[in-house]
Amino acid sequence: MRFDLVDLQLFVNVVEAGSLTAGAARSHLALASSSARVRGMEEALGMPLLLRGRRGVEPTPVGQTLLHHARLVLLQMEKMRGELGEFARGLKGQLRLLCNTAALSEFLPEALGAFLDRHPNLTIDLEERLSYDIVKAVSEGLADMGIVSDSVDMRGLQTFLFRPDRLVVIAAADGVHHRALGQDGVVAFSTLLEHDFIGLADDSAMQQYLGMHAARLGRPLKVRVRLRSFDAVCRMVASGVGISVVPLAAASRCQQTMALRCLELSDPWSVRNLTICVRQFSELPLYARQLIDHLKA
């Protein structure tokens, strides 16, 4: 078996993309060349690596084993490049980071900006996902690291505290919702479901998180307006159209310029920590380890 790094990267790309055509495009190879490489790997092993169907391809059991080892080899090569690169032109490499809505909107931009400013040769592929999807992706090697709510099961991963993150209710300071929510400053999520909500887009991790907790209570969220950012949500709430649940950091920042009332949620799931998760810290490239140290600080 004489598989080179191009073979291994191609195989990973094909499996992750679900088709030879898309995998070849990701690898910047012609389809014919990619097909020949995969067939050569299968002939060298004497057994198929992919199950081919009308909907694409998926790995056979031996393909799953190759996929696991290919990812380890490629990760080790990336680690070597990163560590050698520091001696040459500073940190250099590419990192895939998945995070939930709160981390992406409130904490990461400033923290990442400072780090990237010091390391101009480093690029980060940043994507918003639900916390449990992030844990699965990191566990399977589809992402280098993730930032999630500590409410999800992260067994098998190494974790580091990033930031505390409390969710709070906001309402217009002098609107009808302000009066309906009472004066004690603490409310249960179940009592909010009769009110109109200002929410984020359906594909946001935060909106799906709130929708999940509403579904557990057997009631839907009455979302009247959907927006793309916490700032826009806060402005709409301040106008008296509805209420919302947002991170305390966003509420506190917007209260400085908007007429908002902030209330605590009594539900235990509203108090959480944003947590960095990785498969194995010591196996990450140098630039990834330095980024985690930077974020922890």
PDB file of C-alpha atoms in Angstrom:
ATOM      1  CA  MET A   1       0.000   0.000   0.000  1.00  0.00           C
ATOM      2  CA  ARG A   2       1.708   3.140  -1.239  1.00  0.00           C
ATOM      3  CA  PHE A   3      -0.806   5.896  -0.573  1.00  0.00           C
ATOM      4  CA  ASP A   4       0.550   9.421  -0.844  1.00  0.00           C
ATOM      5  CA  LEU A   5      -0.819  12.510   0.886  1.00  0.00           C
ATOM      6  CA  VAL A   6      -2.795  13.501  -2.218  1.00  0.00           C
ATOM      7  CA  ASP A   7      -4.543  10.104  -2.125  1.00  0.00           C
ATOM      8  CA  LEU A   8      -5.392  10.475   1.553  1.00  0.00           C
ATOM      9  CA  GLN A   9      -6.667  14.046   1.239  1.00  0.00           C
ATOM     10  CA  LEU A  10      -8.711  13.093  -1.816  1.00  0.00           C
ATOM     11  CA  PHE A  11     -10.314  10.169  -0.005  1.00  0.00           C
ATOM     12  CA  VAL A  12     -11.217  12.354   2.999  1.00  0.00           C
ATOM     13  CA  ASN A  13     -12.700  15.002   0.701  1.00  0.00           C
ATOM     14  CA  VAL A  14     -14.739  12.451  -1.265  1.00  0.00           C
ATOM     15  CA  VAL A  15     -16.229  10.910   1.892  1.00  0.00           C
ATOM     16  CA  GLU A  16     -16.996  14.280   3.490  1.00  0.00           C
ATOM     17  CA  ALA A  17     -18.532  15.639   0.287  1.00  0.00           C
ATOM     18  CA  GLY A  18     -20.484  12.448  -0.376  1.00  0.00           C
ATOM     19  CA  SER A  19     -19.481  12.188  -4.033  1.00  0.00           C
ATOM     20  CA  LEU A  20     -16.440  11.700  -6.238  1.00  0.00           C
ATOM     21  CA  THR A  21     -17.236  14.819  -8.249  1.00  0.00           C
ATOM     22  CA  ALA A  22     -17.444  17.119  -5.225  1.00  0.00           C
ATOM     23  CA  GLY A  23     -14.427  15.468  -3.611  1.00  0.00           C
ATOM     24  CA  ALA A  24     -12.375  15.975  -6.746  1.00  0.00           C
ATOM     25  CA  ALA A  25     -13.381  19.653  -6.836  1.00  0.00           C
ATOM     26  CA  ARG A  26     -12.375  20.127  -3.193  1.00  0.00           C
ATOM     27  CA  SER A  27      -9.030  18.499  -3.978  1.00  0.00           C
ATOM     28  CA  HIS A  28      -8.520  20.615  -7.133  1.00  0.00           C
ATOM     29  CA  LEU A  29      -8.180  17.457  -9.214  1.00  0.00           C
ATOM     30  CA  ALA A  30      -9.868  16.357 -12.429  1.00  0.00           C
ATOM     31  CA  LEU A  31     -12.684  13.856 -11.957  1.00  0.00           C
ATOM     32  CA  ALA A  32     -10.971  11.248 -14.141  1.00  0.00           C
ATOM     33  CA  SER A  33      -7.727  11.555 -12.167  1.00  0.00           C
ATOM     34  CA  SER A  34      -9.600  11.336  -8.860  1.00  0.00           C
ATOM     35  CA  SER A  35     -11.513   8.237  -9.947  1.00  0.00           C
ATOM     36  CA  ALA A  36      -8.271   6.594 -11.036  1.00  0.00           C
ATOM     37  CA  ARG A  37      -6.614   7.378  -7.703  1.00  0.00           C
ATOM     38  CA  VAL A  38      -9.505   5.886  -5.705  1.00  0.00           C
ATOM     39  CA  ARG A  39      -9.558   2.771  -7.923  1.00  0.00           C
ATOM     40  CA  GLY A  40      -5.799   2.436  -7.445  1.00  0.00           C
ATOM     41  CA  MET A  41      -6.219   2.534  -3.670  1.00  0.00           C
ATOM     42  CA  GLU A  42      -8.937  -0.107  -3.837  1.00  0.00           C
ATOM     43  CA  GLU A  43      -6.811  -2.336  -6.088  1.00  0.00           C
ATOM     44  CA  ALA A  44      -3.860  -1.981  -3.721  1.00  0.00           C
ATOM     45  CA  LEU A  45      -6.042  -3.119  -0.820  1.00  0.00           C
ATOM     46  CA  GLY A  46      -7.891  -5.741  -2.802  1.00  0.00           C
ATOM     47  CA  MET A  47     -11.288  -4.570  -1.535  1.00  0.00           C
ATOM     48  CA  PRO A  48     -13.692  -1.657  -2.118  1.00  0.00           C
ATOM     49  CA  LEU A  49     -13.360   1.532  -0.088  1.00  0.00           C
ATOM     50  CA  LEU A  50     -16.592   3.187  -1.247  1.00  0.00           C
ATOM     51  CA  LEU A  51     -20.167   2.086  -1.812  1.00  0.00           C
ATOM     52  CA  ARG A  52     -21.352   3.861  -4.940  1.00  0.00           C
ATOM     53  CA  GLY A  53     -25.024   4.694  -5.432  1.00  0.00           C
ATOM     54  CA  ARG A  54     -27.294   7.117  -7.233  1.00  0.00           C
ATOM     55  CA  ARG A  55     -27.147   9.525  -4.285  1.00  0.00           C
ATOM     56  CA  GLY A  56     -23.374   9.521  -4.061  1.00  0.00           C
ATOM     57  CA  VAL A  57     -20.818   7.465  -2.174  1.00  0.00           C
ATOM     58  CA  GLU A  58     -20.285   6.335   1.394  1.00  0.00           C
ATOM     59  CA  PRO A  59     -17.349   4.459   2.934  1.00  0.00           C
ATOM     60  CA  THR A  60     -17.334   0.695   3.419  1.00  0.00           C
ATOM     61  CA  PRO A  61     -16.105  -0.648   6.803  1.00  0.00           C
ATOM     62  CA  VAL A  62     -12.541  -0.731   5.483  1.00  0.00           C
ATOM     63  CA  GLY A  63     -13.129   2.754   4.055  1.00  0.00           C
ATOM     64  CA  GLN A  64     -14.121   3.967   7.527  1.00  0.00           C
ATOM     65  CA  THR A  65     -10.860   2.607   8.889  1.00  0.00           C
ATOM     66  CA  LEU A  66      -8.864   4.307   6.139  1.00  0.00           C
ATOM     67  CA  LEU A  67     -10.793   7.547   6.747  1.00  0.00           C
ATOM     68  CA  HIS A  68      -9.845   7.509  10.441  1.00  0.00           C
ATOM     69  CA  HIS A  69      -6.146   6.951   9.752  1.00  0.00           C
ATOM     70  CA  ALA A  70      -6.086   9.403   6.850  1.00  0.00           C
ATOM     71  CA  ARG A  71      -7.403  12.157   9.107  1.00  0.00           C
ATOM     72  CA  LEU A  72      -4.751  11.353  11.712  1.00  0.00           C
ATOM     73  CA  VAL A  73      -1.964  11.440   9.111  1.00  0.00           C
ATOM     74  CA  LEU A  74      -3.179  14.714   7.601  1.00  0.00           C
ATOM     75  CA  LEU A  75      -3.586  16.264  11.053  1.00  0.00           C
ATOM     76  CA  GLN A  76      -0.031  15.246  11.948  1.00  0.00           C
ATOM     77  CA  MET A  77       1.258  16.769   8.712  1.00  0.00           C
ATOM     78  CA  GLU A  78      -0.611  19.998   9.443  1.00  0.00           C
ATOM     79  CA  LYS A  79       0.861  20.020  12.945  1.00  0.00           C
ATOM     80  CA  MET A  80       4.360  19.579  11.512  1.00  0.00           C
ATOM     81  CA  ARG A  81       3.835  22.397   8.988  1.00  0.00           C
ATOM     82  CA  GLY A  82       2.582  24.716  11.701  1.00  0.00           C
ATOM     83  CA  GLU A  83       5.468  24.072  14.046  1.00  0.00           C
ATOM     84  CA  LEU A  84       8.092  24.368  11.315  1.00  0.00           C
ATOM     85  CA  GLY A  85       6.359  27.433   9.917  1.00  0.00           C
ATOM     86  CA  GLU A  86       6.777  29.280  13.190  1.00  0.00           C
ATOM     87  CA  PHE A  87      10.539  29.102  12.766  1.00  0.00           C
ATOM     88  CA  ALA A  88      10.257  30.476   9.238  1.00  0.00           C
ATOM     89  CA  ARG A  89       7.547  33.080   8.674  1.00  0.00           C
ATOM     90  CA  GLY A  90       5.462  32.891  11.837  1.00  0.00           C
ATOM     91  CA  LEU A  91       2.344  30.790  12.366  1.00  0.00           C
ATOM     92  CA  LYS A  92       0.864  29.543   9.117  1.00  0.00           C
ATOM     93  CA  GLY A  93      -2.037  27.226   8.499  1.00  0.00           C
ATOM     94  CA  GLN A  94      -5.806  26.811   8.313  1.00  0.00           C
ATOM     95  CA  LEU A  95      -8.137  25.990  11.172  1.00  0.00           C
ATOM     96  CA  ARG A  96     -11.796  24.947  11.146  1.00  0.00           C
ATOM     97  CA  LEU A  97     -13.660  26.342  14.146  1.00  0.00           C
ATOM     98  CA  LEU A  98     -17.346  25.698  14.886  1.00  0.00           C
ATOM     99  CA  CYS A  99     -19.237  27.741  17.481  1.00  0.00           C
ATOM    100  CA  ASN A 100     -22.734  28.514  18.719  1.00  0.00           C
ATOM    101  CA  THR A 101     -24.570  31.804  18.209  1.00  0.00           C
ATOM    102  CA  ALA A 102     -23.557  33.465  21.471  1.00  0.00           C
ATOM    103  CA  ALA A 103     -19.855  32.794  20.960  1.00  0.00           C
ATOM    104  CA  LEU A 104     -19.939  33.973  17.358  1.00  0.00           C
ATOM    105  CA  SER A 105     -21.932  37.139  18.021  1.00  0.00           C
ATOM    106  CA  GLU A 106     -20.648  38.358  21.367  1.00  0.00           C
ATOM    107  CA  PHE A 107     -17.200  37.040  22.208  1.00  0.00           C
ATOM    108  CA  LEU A 108     -15.236  35.662  19.259  1.00  0.00           C
ATOM    109  CA  PRO A 109     -14.885  38.660  16.904  1.00  0.00           C
ATOM    110  CA  GLU A 110     -12.723  40.691  19.270  1.00  0.00           C
ATOM    111  CA  ALA A 111     -10.750  37.705  20.563  1.00  0.00           C
ATOM    112  CA  LEU A 112     -10.074  36.288  17.097  1.00  0.00           C
ATOM    113  CA  GLY A 113      -9.289  39.701  15.678  1.00  0.00           C
ATOM    114  CA  ALA A 114      -6.469  40.268  18.140  1.00  0.00           C
ATOM    115  CA  PHE A 115      -4.997  36.812  17.474  1.00  0.00           C
ATOM    116  CA  LEU A 116      -5.218  37.027  13.671  1.00  0.00           C
ATOM    117  CA  ASP A 117      -3.689  40.496  13.712  1.00  0.00           C
ATOM    118  CA  ARG A 118      -0.555  38.963  15.229  1.00  0.00           C
ATOM    119  CA  HIS A 119      -0.565  35.980  12.836  1.00  0.00           C
ATOM    120  CA  PRO A 120      -1.320  37.213   9.287  1.00  0.00           C
ATOM    121  CA  ASN A 121      -0.512  33.825   7.683  1.00  0.00           C
ATOM    122  CA  LEU A 122      -3.207  31.974   9.610  1.00  0.00           C
ATOM    123  CA  THR A 123      -6.742  31.545   8.214  1.00  0.00           C
ATOM    124  CA  ILE A 124      -9.801  30.362  10.149  1.00  0.00           C
ATOM    125  CA  ASP A 125     -12.891  28.736   8.653  1.00  0.00           C
ATOM    126  CA  LEU A 126     -15.569  29.805  11.156  1.00  0.00           C
ATOM    127  CA  GLU A 127     -19.088  28.366  11.098  1.00  0.00           C
ATOM    128  CA  GLU A 128     -22.121  28.630  13.378  1.00  0.00           C
ATOM    129  CA  ARG A 129     -23.711  25.349  14.482  1.00  0.00           C
ATOM    130  CA  LEU A 130     -25.825  23.936  17.303  1.00  0.00           C
ATOM    131  CA  SER A 131     -23.740  22.828  20.288  1.00  0.00           C
ATOM    132  CA  TYR A 132     -24.567  19.117  19.967  1.00  0.00           C
ATOM    133  CA  ASP A 133     -23.757  19.218  16.215  1.00  0.00           C
ATOM    134  CA  ILE A 134     -20.411  20.832  17.042  1.00  0.00           C
ATOM    135  CA  VAL A 135     -19.515  18.130  19.572  1.00  0.00           C
ATOM    136  CA  LYS A 136     -20.317  15.433  17.003  1.00  0.00           C
ATOM    137  CA  ALA A 137     -18.235  17.155  14.314  1.00  0.00           C
ATOM    138  CA  VAL A 138     -15.228  17.602  16.621  1.00  0.00           C
ATOM    139  CA  SER A 139     -15.506  13.983  17.829  1.00  0.00           C
ATOM    140  CA  GLU A 140     -15.492  12.741  14.235  1.00  0.00           C
ATOM    141  CA  GLY A 141     -12.556  14.932  13.210  1.00  0.00           C
ATOM    142  CA  LEU A 142     -14.640  17.165  10.935  1.00  0.00           C
ATOM    143  CA  ALA A 143     -13.542  20.286  12.847  1.00  0.00           C
ATOM    144  CA  ASP A 144     -10.363  21.150  14.711  1.00  0.00           C
ATOM    145  CA  MET A 145     -12.158  22.729  17.646  1.00  0.00           C
ATOM    146  CA  GLY A 146     -15.547  23.934  18.784  1.00  0.00           C
ATOM    147  CA  ILE A 147     -17.068  26.394  21.233  1.00  0.00           C
ATOM    148  CA  VAL A 148     -20.296  25.109  22.739  1.00  0.00           C
ATOM    149  CA  SER A 149     -22.645  25.462  25.678  1.00  0.00           C
ATOM    150  CA  ASP A 150     -21.650  23.183  28.551  1.00  0.00           C
ATOM    151  CA  SER A 151     -25.218  21.855  28.630  1.00  0.00           C
ATOM    152  CA  VAL A 152     -24.251  19.229  26.009  1.00  0.00           C
ATOM    153  CA  ASP A 153     -22.458  15.950  26.653  1.00  0.00           C
ATOM    154  CA  MET A 154     -18.758  16.352  25.837  1.00  0.00           C
ATOM    155  CA  ARG A 155     -17.488  13.037  27.155  1.00  0.00           C
ATOM    156  CA  GLY A 156     -14.434  11.873  25.245  1.00  0.00           C
ATOM    157  CA  LEU A 157     -13.300  15.413  24.411  1.00  0.00           C
ATOM    158  CA  GLN A 158     -10.876  17.737  26.172  1.00  0.00           C
ATOM    159  CA  THR A 159     -12.556  20.938  27.316  1.00  0.00           C
ATOM    160  CA  PHE A 160     -11.504  24.427  28.427  1.00  0.00           C
ATOM    161  CA  LEU A 161     -13.616  27.276  29.798  1.00  0.00           C
ATOM    162  CA  PHE A 162     -14.058  30.120  27.292  1.00  0.00           C
ATOM    163  CA  ARG A 163     -16.646  32.522  28.790  1.00  0.00           C
ATOM    164  CA  PRO A 164     -19.641  32.436  31.146  1.00  0.00           C
ATOM    165  CA  ASP A 165     -22.872  32.987  29.209  1.00  0.00           C
ATOM    166  CA  ARG A 166     -26.217  33.660  30.919  1.00  0.00           C
ATOM    167  CA  LEU A 167     -29.377  33.992  28.846  1.00  0.00           C
ATOM    168  CA  VAL A 168     -31.801  36.735  29.897  1.00  0.00           C
ATOM    169  CA  VAL A 169     -35.184  38.111  28.856  1.00  0.00           C
ATOM    170  CA  ILE A 170     -35.390  41.602  27.372  1.00  0.00           C
ATOM    171  CA  ALA A 171     -38.462  43.793  26.936  1.00  0.00           C
ATOM    172  CA  ALA A 172     -39.092  47.448  26.109  1.00  0.00           C
ATOM    173  CA  ALA A 173     -38.530  49.523  29.243  1.00  0.00           C
ATOM    174  CA  ASP A 174     -41.965  51.146  29.089  1.00  0.00           C
ATOM    175  CA  GLY A 175     -44.036  48.839  26.840  1.00  0.00           C
ATOM    176  CA  VAL A 176     -46.980  46.522  27.411  1.00  0.00           C
ATOM    177  CA  HIS A 177     -44.694  43.499  27.683  1.00  0.00           C
ATOM    178  CA  HIS A 178     -42.708  45.232  30.417  1.00  0.00           C
ATOM    179  CA  ARG A 179     -45.847  45.536  32.554  1.00  0.00           C
ATOM    180  CA  ALA A 180     -47.051  41.996  31.804  1.00  0.00           C
ATOM    181  CA  LEU A 181     -43.781  40.410  32.913  1.00  0.00           C
ATOM    182  CA  GLY A 182     -44.102  41.755  36.450  1.00  0.00           C
ATOM    183  CA  GLN A 183     -41.691  43.581  38.705  1.00  0.00           C
ATOM    184  CA  ASP A 184     -39.629  40.943  40.535  1.00  0.00           C
ATOM    185  CA  GLY A 185     -36.953  40.723  37.810  1.00  0.00           C
ATOM    186  CA  VAL A 186     -37.077  36.906  37.472  1.00  0.00           C
ATOM    187  CA  VAL A 187     -39.356  34.939  35.119  1.00  0.00           C
ATOM    188  CA  ALA A 188     -39.797  31.344  33.991  1.00  0.00           C
ATOM    189  CA  PHE A 189     -39.452  30.564  30.299  1.00  0.00           C
ATOM    190  CA  SER A 190     -42.881  28.874  30.314  1.00  0.00           C
ATOM    191  CA  THR A 191     -44.561  32.186  31.218  1.00  0.00           C
ATOM    192  CA  LEU A 192     -43.003  33.892  28.184  1.00  0.00           C
ATOM    193  CA  LEU A 193     -44.626  31.653  25.590  1.00  0.00           C
ATOM    194  CA  GLU A 194     -47.870  33.634  25.538  1.00  0.00           C
ATOM    195  CA  HIS A 195     -45.953  36.733  24.365  1.00  0.00           C
ATOM    196  CA  ASP A 196     -44.796  37.685  20.881  1.00  0.00           C
ATOM    197  CA  PHE A 197     -41.091  36.956  20.379  1.00  0.00           C
ATOM    198  CA  ILE A 198     -38.473  38.769  18.366  1.00  0.00           C
ATOM    199  CA  GLY A 199     -36.126  36.035  17.221  1.00  0.00           C
ATOM    200  CA  LEU A 200     -33.151  35.225  15.088  1.00  0.00           C
ATOM    201  CA  ALA A 201     -33.370  33.412  11.753  1.00  0.00           C
ATOM    202  CA  ASP A 202     -34.503  29.791  11.809  1.00  0.00           C
ATOM    203  CA  ASP A 203     -31.028  28.554  10.938  1.00  0.00           C
ATOM    204  CA  SER A 204     -29.358  30.227  13.942  1.00  0.00           C
ATOM    205  CA  ALA A 205     -28.168  27.930  16.718  1.00  0.00           C
ATOM    206  CA  MET A 206     -29.683  30.188  19.387  1.00  0.00           C
ATOM    207  CA  GLN A 207     -33.135  30.182  17.811  1.00  0.00           C
ATOM    208  CA  GLN A 208     -33.125  26.411  17.476  1.00  0.00           C
ATOM    209  CA  TYR A 209     -31.991  26.124  21.109  1.00  0.00           C
ATOM    210  CA  LEU A 210     -34.932  28.232  22.336  1.00  0.00           C
ATOM    211  CA  GLY A 211     -37.335  26.407  20.032  1.00  0.00           C
ATOM    212  CA  MET A 212     -36.197  23.097  21.492  1.00  0.00           C
ATOM    213  CA  HIS A 213     -36.949  24.236  25.059  1.00  0.00           C
ATOM    214  CA  ALA A 214     -40.355  25.560  23.986  1.00  0.00           C
ATOM    215  CA  ALA A 215     -41.109  22.202  22.324  1.00  0.00           C
ATOM    216  CA  ARG A 216     -40.241  20.397  25.553  1.00  0.00           C
ATOM    217  CA  LEU A 217     -42.968  22.447  27.219  1.00  0.00           C
ATOM    218  CA  GLY A 218     -45.377  21.408  24.460  1.00  0.00           C
ATOM    219  CA  ARG A 219     -45.799  24.935  23.099  1.00  0.00           C
ATOM    220  CA  PRO A 220     -44.352  26.815  20.118  1.00  0.00           C
ATOM    221  CA  LEU A 221     -42.529  30.122  20.155  1.00  0.00           C
ATOM    222  CA  LYS A 222     -44.758  32.890  18.770  1.00  0.00           C
ATOM    223  CA  VAL A 223     -42.033  34.529  16.676  1.00  0.00           C
ATOM    224  CA  ARG A 224     -43.369  37.720  15.152  1.00  0.00           C
ATOM    225  CA  VAL A 225     -40.161  39.019  13.564  1.00  0.00           C
ATOM    226  CA  ARG A 226     -36.939  37.226  12.637  1.00  0.00           C
ATOM    227  CA  LEU A 227     -33.673  39.140  12.344  1.00  0.00           C
ATOM    228  CA  ARG A 228     -30.016  38.326  11.721  1.00  0.00           C
ATOM    229  CA  SER A 229     -28.249  39.801  14.770  1.00  0.00           C
ATOM    230  CA  PHE A 230     -28.711  40.416  18.486  1.00  0.00           C
ATOM    231  CA  ASP A 231     -28.334  44.157  17.937  1.00  0.00           C
ATOM    232  CA  ALA A 232     -31.251  44.149  15.500  1.00  0.00           C
ATOM    233  CA  VAL A 233     -33.302  41.996  17.886  1.00  0.00           C
ATOM    234  CA  CYS A 234     -32.651  44.412  20.749  1.00  0.00           C
ATOM    235  CA  ARG A 235     -33.647  47.429  18.648  1.00  0.00           C
ATOM    236  CA  MET A 236     -36.915  45.760  17.661  1.00  0.00           C
ATOM    237  CA  VAL A 237     -37.658  44.794  21.275  1.00  0.00           C
ATOM    238  CA  ALA A 238     -36.966  48.363  22.404  1.00  0.00           C
ATOM    239  CA  SER A 239     -39.641  49.521  19.956  1.00  0.00           C
ATOM    240  CA  GLY A 240     -42.213  47.482  21.895  1.00  0.00           C
ATOM    241  CA  VAL A 241     -43.035  44.870  19.257  1.00  0.00           C
ATOM    242  CA  GLY A 242     -42.223  41.848  21.432  1.00  0.00           C
ATOM    243  CA  ILE A 243     -39.797  40.246  23.866  1.00  0.00           C
ATOM    244  CA  SER A 244     -36.701  38.125  23.317  1.00  0.00           C
ATOM    245  CA  VAL A 245     -34.148  35.888  25.029  1.00  0.00           C
ATOM    246  CA  VAL A 246     -30.541  36.903  24.378  1.00  0.00           C
ATOM    247  CA  PRO A 247     -27.118  36.514  26.034  1.00  0.00           C
ATOM    248  CA  LEU A 248     -26.558  38.842  28.983  1.00  0.00           C
ATOM    249  CA  ALA A 249     -23.515  40.291  27.203  1.00  0.00           C
ATOM    250  CA  ALA A 250     -25.687  41.424  24.276  1.00  0.00           C
ATOM    251  CA  ALA A 251     -28.421  42.774  26.553  1.00  0.00           C
ATOM    252  CA  SER A 252     -25.963  44.736  28.710  1.00  0.00           C
ATOM    253  CA  ARG A 253     -24.253  46.241  25.676  1.00  0.00           C
ATOM    254  CA  CYS A 254     -27.519  47.290  24.035  1.00  0.00           C
ATOM    255  CA  GLN A 255     -28.963  48.712  27.264  1.00  0.00           C
ATOM    256  CA  GLN A 256     -26.342  51.439  27.041  1.00  0.00           C
ATOM    257  CA  THR A 257     -28.079  52.947  23.998  1.00  0.00           C
ATOM    258  CA  MET A 258     -31.588  51.442  24.042  1.00  0.00           C
ATOM    259  CA  ALA A 259     -34.552  51.601  26.429  1.00  0.00           C
ATOM    260  CA  LEU A 260     -34.552  47.938  27.469  1.00  0.00           C
ATOM    261  CA  ARG A 261     -35.540  46.099  30.616  1.00  0.00           C
ATOM    262  CA  CYS A 262     -33.544  42.952  31.438  1.00  0.00           C
ATOM    263  CA  LEU A 263     -34.940  40.049  33.503  1.00  0.00           C
ATOM    264  CA  GLU A 264     -33.339  36.818  34.663  1.00  0.00           C
ATOM    265  CA  LEU A 265     -34.654  33.448  33.568  1.00  0.00           C
ATOM    266  CA  SER A 266     -35.320  31.037  36.420  1.00  0.00           C
ATOM    267  CA  ASP A 267     -34.748  27.979  34.199  1.00  0.00           C
ATOM    268  CA  PRO A 268     -31.458  26.163  34.977  1.00  0.00           C
ATOM    269  CA  TRP A 269     -30.581  25.866  31.267  1.00  0.00           C
ATOM    270  CA  SER A 270     -30.293  29.653  31.017  1.00  0.00           C
ATOM    271  CA  VAL A 271     -27.083  29.641  33.111  1.00  0.00           C
ATOM    272  CA  ARG A 272     -24.274  28.079  31.134  1.00  0.00           C
ATOM    273  CA  ASN A 273     -20.607  28.321  30.248  1.00  0.00           C
ATOM    274  CA  LEU A 274     -19.221  28.563  26.753  1.00  0.00           C
ATOM    275  CA  THR A 275     -16.639  25.803  26.503  1.00  0.00           C
ATOM    276  CA  ILE A 276     -13.837  25.074  24.041  1.00  0.00           C
ATOM    277  CA  CYS A 277     -13.759  21.406  23.033  1.00  0.00           C
ATOM    278  CA  VAL A 278     -11.124  19.446  21.091  1.00  0.00           C
ATOM    279  CA  ARG A 279     -10.342  15.779  20.545  1.00  0.00           C
ATOM    280  CA  GLN A 280      -6.809  15.931  21.934  1.00  0.00           C
ATOM    281  CA  PHE A 281      -5.045  19.207  22.724  1.00  0.00           C
ATOM    282  CA  SER A 282      -1.532  17.764  22.415  1.00  0.00           C
ATOM    283  CA  GLU A 283      -2.243  16.467  18.881  1.00  0.00           C
ATOM    284  CA  LEU A 284      -3.385  19.841  17.500  1.00  0.00           C
ATOM    285  CA  PRO A 285      -1.103  21.937  15.282  1.00  0.00           C
ATOM    286  CA  LEU A 286       0.882  24.563  17.143  1.00  0.00           C
ATOM    287  CA  TYR A 287      -1.267  27.451  15.900  1.00  0.00           C
ATOM    288  CA  ALA A 288      -4.438  25.734  17.153  1.00  0.00           C
ATOM    289  CA  ARG A 289      -2.920  25.204  20.601  1.00  0.00           C
ATOM    290  CA  GLN A 290      -1.806  28.824  20.737  1.00  0.00           C
ATOM    291  CA  LEU A 291      -5.276  30.005  19.711  1.00  0.00           C
ATOM    292  CA  ILE A 292      -6.873  27.982  22.512  1.00  0.00           C
ATOM    293  CA  ASP A 293      -4.417  29.462  25.014  1.00  0.00           C
ATOM    294  CA  HIS A 294      -5.297  32.922  23.689  1.00  0.00           C
ATOM    295  CA  LEU A 295      -9.044  32.312  23.962  1.00  0.00           C
ATOM    296  CA  LYS A 296      -8.749  30.915  27.492  1.00  0.00           C
ATOM    297  CA  ALA A 297      -6.899  34.036  28.561  1.00  0.00           C
TER     298      ALA A 297
END
